[in-house]
XYZ file of N, CA, C and O in Angstrom:
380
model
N 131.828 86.124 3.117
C 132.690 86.985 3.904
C 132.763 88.360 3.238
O 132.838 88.369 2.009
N 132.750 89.547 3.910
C 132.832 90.670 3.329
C 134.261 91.528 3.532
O 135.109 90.902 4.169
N 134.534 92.461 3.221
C 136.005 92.771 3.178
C 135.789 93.235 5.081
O 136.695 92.846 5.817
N 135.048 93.735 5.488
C 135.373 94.204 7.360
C 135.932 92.925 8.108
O 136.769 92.847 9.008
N 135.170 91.901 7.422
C 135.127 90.039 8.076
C 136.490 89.617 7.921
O 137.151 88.986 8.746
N 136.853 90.022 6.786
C 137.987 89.500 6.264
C 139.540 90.319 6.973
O 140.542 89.658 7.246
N 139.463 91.569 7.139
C 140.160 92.879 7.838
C 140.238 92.120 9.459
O 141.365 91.843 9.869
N 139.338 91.882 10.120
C 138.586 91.337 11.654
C 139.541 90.011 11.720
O 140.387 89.791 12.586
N 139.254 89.286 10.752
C 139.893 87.246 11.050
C 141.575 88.119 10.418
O 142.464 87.514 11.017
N 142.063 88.933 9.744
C 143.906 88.768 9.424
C 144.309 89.277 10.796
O 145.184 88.825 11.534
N 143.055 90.865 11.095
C 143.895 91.053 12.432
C 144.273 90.306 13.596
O 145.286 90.520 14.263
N 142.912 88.901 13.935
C 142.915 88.245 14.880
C 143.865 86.822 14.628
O 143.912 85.953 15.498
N 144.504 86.717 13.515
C 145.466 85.917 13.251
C 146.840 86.094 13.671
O 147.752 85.352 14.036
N 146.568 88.099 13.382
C 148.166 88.540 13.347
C 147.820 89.736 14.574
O 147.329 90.794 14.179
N 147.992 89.619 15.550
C 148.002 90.364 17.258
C 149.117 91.159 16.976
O 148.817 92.307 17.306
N 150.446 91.117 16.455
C 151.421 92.295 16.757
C 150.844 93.478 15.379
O 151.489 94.489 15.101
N 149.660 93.120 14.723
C 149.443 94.240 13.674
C 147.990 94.599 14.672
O 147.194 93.981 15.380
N 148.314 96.409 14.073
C 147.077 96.832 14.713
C 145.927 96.907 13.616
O 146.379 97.393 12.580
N 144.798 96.629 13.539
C 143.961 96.594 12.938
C 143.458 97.491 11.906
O 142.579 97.254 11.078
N 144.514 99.141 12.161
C 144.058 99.908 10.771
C 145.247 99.623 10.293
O 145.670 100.477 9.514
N 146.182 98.402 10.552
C 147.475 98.677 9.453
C 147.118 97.421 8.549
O 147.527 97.232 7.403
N 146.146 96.473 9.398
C 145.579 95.622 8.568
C 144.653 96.473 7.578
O 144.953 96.602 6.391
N 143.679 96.960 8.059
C 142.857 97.479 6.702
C 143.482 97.986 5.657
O 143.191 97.675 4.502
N 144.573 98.971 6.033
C 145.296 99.775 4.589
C 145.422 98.430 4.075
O 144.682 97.927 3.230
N 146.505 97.828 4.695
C 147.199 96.661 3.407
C 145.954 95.938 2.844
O 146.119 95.601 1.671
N 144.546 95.554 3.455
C 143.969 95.204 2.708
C 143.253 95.915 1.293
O 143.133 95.490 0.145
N 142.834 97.234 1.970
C 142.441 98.312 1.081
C 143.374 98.719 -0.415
O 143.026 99.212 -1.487
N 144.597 98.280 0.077
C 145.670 98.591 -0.538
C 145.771 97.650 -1.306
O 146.289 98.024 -2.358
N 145.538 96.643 -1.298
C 145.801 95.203 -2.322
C 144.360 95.451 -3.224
O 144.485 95.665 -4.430
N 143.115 95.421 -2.667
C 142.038 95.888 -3.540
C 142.243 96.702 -4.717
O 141.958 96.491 -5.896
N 143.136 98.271 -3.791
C 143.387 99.489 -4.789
C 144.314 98.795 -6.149
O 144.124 98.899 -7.361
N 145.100 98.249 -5.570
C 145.781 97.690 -6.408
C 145.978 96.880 -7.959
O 146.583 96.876 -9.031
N 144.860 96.167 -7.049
C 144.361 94.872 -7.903
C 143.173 95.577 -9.529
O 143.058 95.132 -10.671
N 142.509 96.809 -8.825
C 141.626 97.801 -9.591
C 142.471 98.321 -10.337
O 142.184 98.268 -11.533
N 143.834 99.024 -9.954
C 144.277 99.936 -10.825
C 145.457 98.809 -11.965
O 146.002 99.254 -12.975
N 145.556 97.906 -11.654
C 146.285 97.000 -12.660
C 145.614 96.875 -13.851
O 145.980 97.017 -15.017
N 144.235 96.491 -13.190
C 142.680 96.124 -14.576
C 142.444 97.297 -14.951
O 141.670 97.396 -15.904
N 142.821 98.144 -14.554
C 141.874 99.610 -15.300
C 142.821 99.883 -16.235
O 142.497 100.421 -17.294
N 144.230 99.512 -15.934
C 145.098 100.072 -17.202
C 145.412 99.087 -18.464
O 146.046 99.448 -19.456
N 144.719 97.436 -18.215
C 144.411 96.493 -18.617
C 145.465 95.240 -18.179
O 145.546 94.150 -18.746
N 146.103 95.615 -17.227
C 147.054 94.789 -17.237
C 145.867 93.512 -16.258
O 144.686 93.478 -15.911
N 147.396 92.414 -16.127
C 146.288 90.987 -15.608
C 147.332 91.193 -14.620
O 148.415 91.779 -14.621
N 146.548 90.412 -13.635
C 146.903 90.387 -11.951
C 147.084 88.526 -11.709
O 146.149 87.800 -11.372
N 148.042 88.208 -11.892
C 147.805 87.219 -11.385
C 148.931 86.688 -10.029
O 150.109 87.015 -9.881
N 147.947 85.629 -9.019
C 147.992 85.594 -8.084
C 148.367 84.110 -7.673
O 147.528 83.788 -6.832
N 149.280 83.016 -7.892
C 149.874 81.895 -7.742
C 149.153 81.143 -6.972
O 148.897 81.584 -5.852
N 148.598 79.715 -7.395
C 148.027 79.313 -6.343
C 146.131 79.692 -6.038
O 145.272 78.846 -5.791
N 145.909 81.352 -6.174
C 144.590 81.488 -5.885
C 144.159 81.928 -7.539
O 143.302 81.285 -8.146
N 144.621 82.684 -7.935
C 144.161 82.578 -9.447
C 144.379 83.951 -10.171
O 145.270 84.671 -9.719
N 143.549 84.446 -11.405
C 144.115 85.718 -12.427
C 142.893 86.431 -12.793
O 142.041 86.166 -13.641
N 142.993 87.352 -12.002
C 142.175 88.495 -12.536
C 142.567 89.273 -14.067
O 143.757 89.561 -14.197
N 141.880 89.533 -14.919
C 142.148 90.230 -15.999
C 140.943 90.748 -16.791
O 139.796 90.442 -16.467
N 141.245 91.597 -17.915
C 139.852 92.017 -18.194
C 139.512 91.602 -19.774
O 140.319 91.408 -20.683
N 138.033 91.528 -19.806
C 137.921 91.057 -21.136
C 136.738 91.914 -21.803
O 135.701 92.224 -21.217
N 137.074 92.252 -23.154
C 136.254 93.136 -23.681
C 134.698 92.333 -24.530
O 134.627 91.186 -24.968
N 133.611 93.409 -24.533
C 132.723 92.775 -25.003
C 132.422 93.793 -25.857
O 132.203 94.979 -25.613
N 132.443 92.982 -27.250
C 131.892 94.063 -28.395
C 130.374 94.505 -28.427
O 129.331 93.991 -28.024
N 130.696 95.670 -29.075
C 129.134 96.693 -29.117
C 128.660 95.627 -30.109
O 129.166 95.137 -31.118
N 127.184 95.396 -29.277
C 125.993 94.382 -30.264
C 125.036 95.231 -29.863
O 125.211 96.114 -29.024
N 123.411 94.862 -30.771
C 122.160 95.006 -30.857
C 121.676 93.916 -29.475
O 121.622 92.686 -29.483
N 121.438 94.656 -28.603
C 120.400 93.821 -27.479
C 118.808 93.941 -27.549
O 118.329 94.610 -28.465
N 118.107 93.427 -26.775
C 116.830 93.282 -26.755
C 115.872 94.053 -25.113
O 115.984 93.391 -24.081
N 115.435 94.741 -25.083
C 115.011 95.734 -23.450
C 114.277 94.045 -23.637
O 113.846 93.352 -24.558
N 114.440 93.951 -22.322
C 113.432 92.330 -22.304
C 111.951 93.141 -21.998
O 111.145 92.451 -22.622
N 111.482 93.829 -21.601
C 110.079 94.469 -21.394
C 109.322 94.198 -22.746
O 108.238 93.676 -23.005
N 110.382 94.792 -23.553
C 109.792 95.692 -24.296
C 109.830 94.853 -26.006
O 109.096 95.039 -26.976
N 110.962 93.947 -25.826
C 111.392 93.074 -27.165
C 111.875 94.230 -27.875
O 112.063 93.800 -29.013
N 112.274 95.803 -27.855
C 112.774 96.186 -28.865
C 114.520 96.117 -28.710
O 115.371 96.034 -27.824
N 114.443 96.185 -29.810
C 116.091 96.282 -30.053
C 116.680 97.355 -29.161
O 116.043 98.249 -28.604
N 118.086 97.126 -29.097
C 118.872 98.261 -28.116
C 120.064 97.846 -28.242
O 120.422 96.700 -27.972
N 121.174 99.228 -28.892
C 122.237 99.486 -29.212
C 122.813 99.300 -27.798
O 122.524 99.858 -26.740
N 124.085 97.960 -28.220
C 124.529 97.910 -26.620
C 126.362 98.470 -26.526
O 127.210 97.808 -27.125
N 126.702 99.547 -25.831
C 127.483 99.941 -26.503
C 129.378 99.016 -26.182
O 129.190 98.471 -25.095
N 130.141 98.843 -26.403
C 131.068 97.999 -26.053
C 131.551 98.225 -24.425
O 131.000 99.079 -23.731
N 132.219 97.695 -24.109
C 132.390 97.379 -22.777
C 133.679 96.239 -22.177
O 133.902 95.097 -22.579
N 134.204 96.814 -21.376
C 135.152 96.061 -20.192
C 134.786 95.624 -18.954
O 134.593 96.315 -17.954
N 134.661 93.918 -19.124
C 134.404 93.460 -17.832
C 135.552 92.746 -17.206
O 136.518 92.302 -17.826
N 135.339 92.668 -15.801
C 136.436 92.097 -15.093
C 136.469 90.423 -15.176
O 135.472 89.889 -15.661
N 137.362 89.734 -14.810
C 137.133 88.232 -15.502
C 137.785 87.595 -14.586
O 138.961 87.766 -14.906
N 137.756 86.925 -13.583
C 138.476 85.767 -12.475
C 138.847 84.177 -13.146
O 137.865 83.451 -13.300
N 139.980 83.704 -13.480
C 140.287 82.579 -13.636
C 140.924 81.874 -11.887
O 141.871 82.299 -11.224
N 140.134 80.895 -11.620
C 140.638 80.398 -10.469
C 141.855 79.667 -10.570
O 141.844 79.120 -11.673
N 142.921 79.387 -9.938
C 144.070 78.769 -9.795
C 143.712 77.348 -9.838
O 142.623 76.911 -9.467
N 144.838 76.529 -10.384
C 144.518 74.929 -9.675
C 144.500 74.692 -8.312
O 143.722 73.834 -7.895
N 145.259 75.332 -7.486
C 145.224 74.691 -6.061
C 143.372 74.875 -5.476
O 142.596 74.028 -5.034
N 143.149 76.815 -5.815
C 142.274 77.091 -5.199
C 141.005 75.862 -5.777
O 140.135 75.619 -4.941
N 140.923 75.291 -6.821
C 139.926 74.687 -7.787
C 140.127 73.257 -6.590
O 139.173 72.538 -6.292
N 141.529 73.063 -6.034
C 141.633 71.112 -6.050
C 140.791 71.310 -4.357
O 140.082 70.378 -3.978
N 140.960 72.616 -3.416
C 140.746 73.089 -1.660
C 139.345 72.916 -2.503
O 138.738 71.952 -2.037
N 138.800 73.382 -3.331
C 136.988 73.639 -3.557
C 136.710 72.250 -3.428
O 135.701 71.858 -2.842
N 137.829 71.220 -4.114
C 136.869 69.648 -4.244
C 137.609 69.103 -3.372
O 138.192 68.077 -3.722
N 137.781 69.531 -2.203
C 138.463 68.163 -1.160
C 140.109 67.832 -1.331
O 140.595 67.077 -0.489
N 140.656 68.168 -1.992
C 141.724 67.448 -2.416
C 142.855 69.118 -1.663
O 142.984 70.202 -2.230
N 143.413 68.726 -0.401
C 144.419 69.642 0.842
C 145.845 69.309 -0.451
O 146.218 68.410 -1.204
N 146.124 70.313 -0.158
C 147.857 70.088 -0.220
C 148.870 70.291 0.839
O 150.060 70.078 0.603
């Protein structure tokens, strides 16, 4: 599903919202969810799960072409822990 798909099925759930008041709020939860992690804070979300960010220290990598070494410099990646509920809906198990 892509975020338009996703904007398309809330509006057609919810008929008294018009469809760009759906997009902001969706756009708006995205913006959101970005500017929490950028300042490092964690997002977490009850039930579906916790976005947060995790750092990766500067190491020596390898160019795979090439086998030479390469200064890799440190870095912040984004990190999804899934919730239990969302984990028990993946294996069958409704609440």
């Amino acid at each position: 599903m892509i975020r338009s798909e996703l904007i398309q099925k809330i509006a057609e759930e919810n008929p008294h919202l018009y469809q760009r008041d759906v997009e902001r709020i969706v756009n708006t939860i995205f913006e959101e969810i970005t500017a929490a992690l950028s300042r490092g804070d964690r997002v977490e979300l009850r039930g579906f799960g916790a976005f947060s960010v995790k750092k990766r220290d500067a190491r020596i990598g390898r160019n795979p072409r090439t086998g030479e070494a390469v200064q890799v410099e440190e870095k912040h990646v984004p990190f999804f822990k899934c919730g239990k509920m969302l984990r028990e809906r993946l294996n069958g198990k409704h609440h």
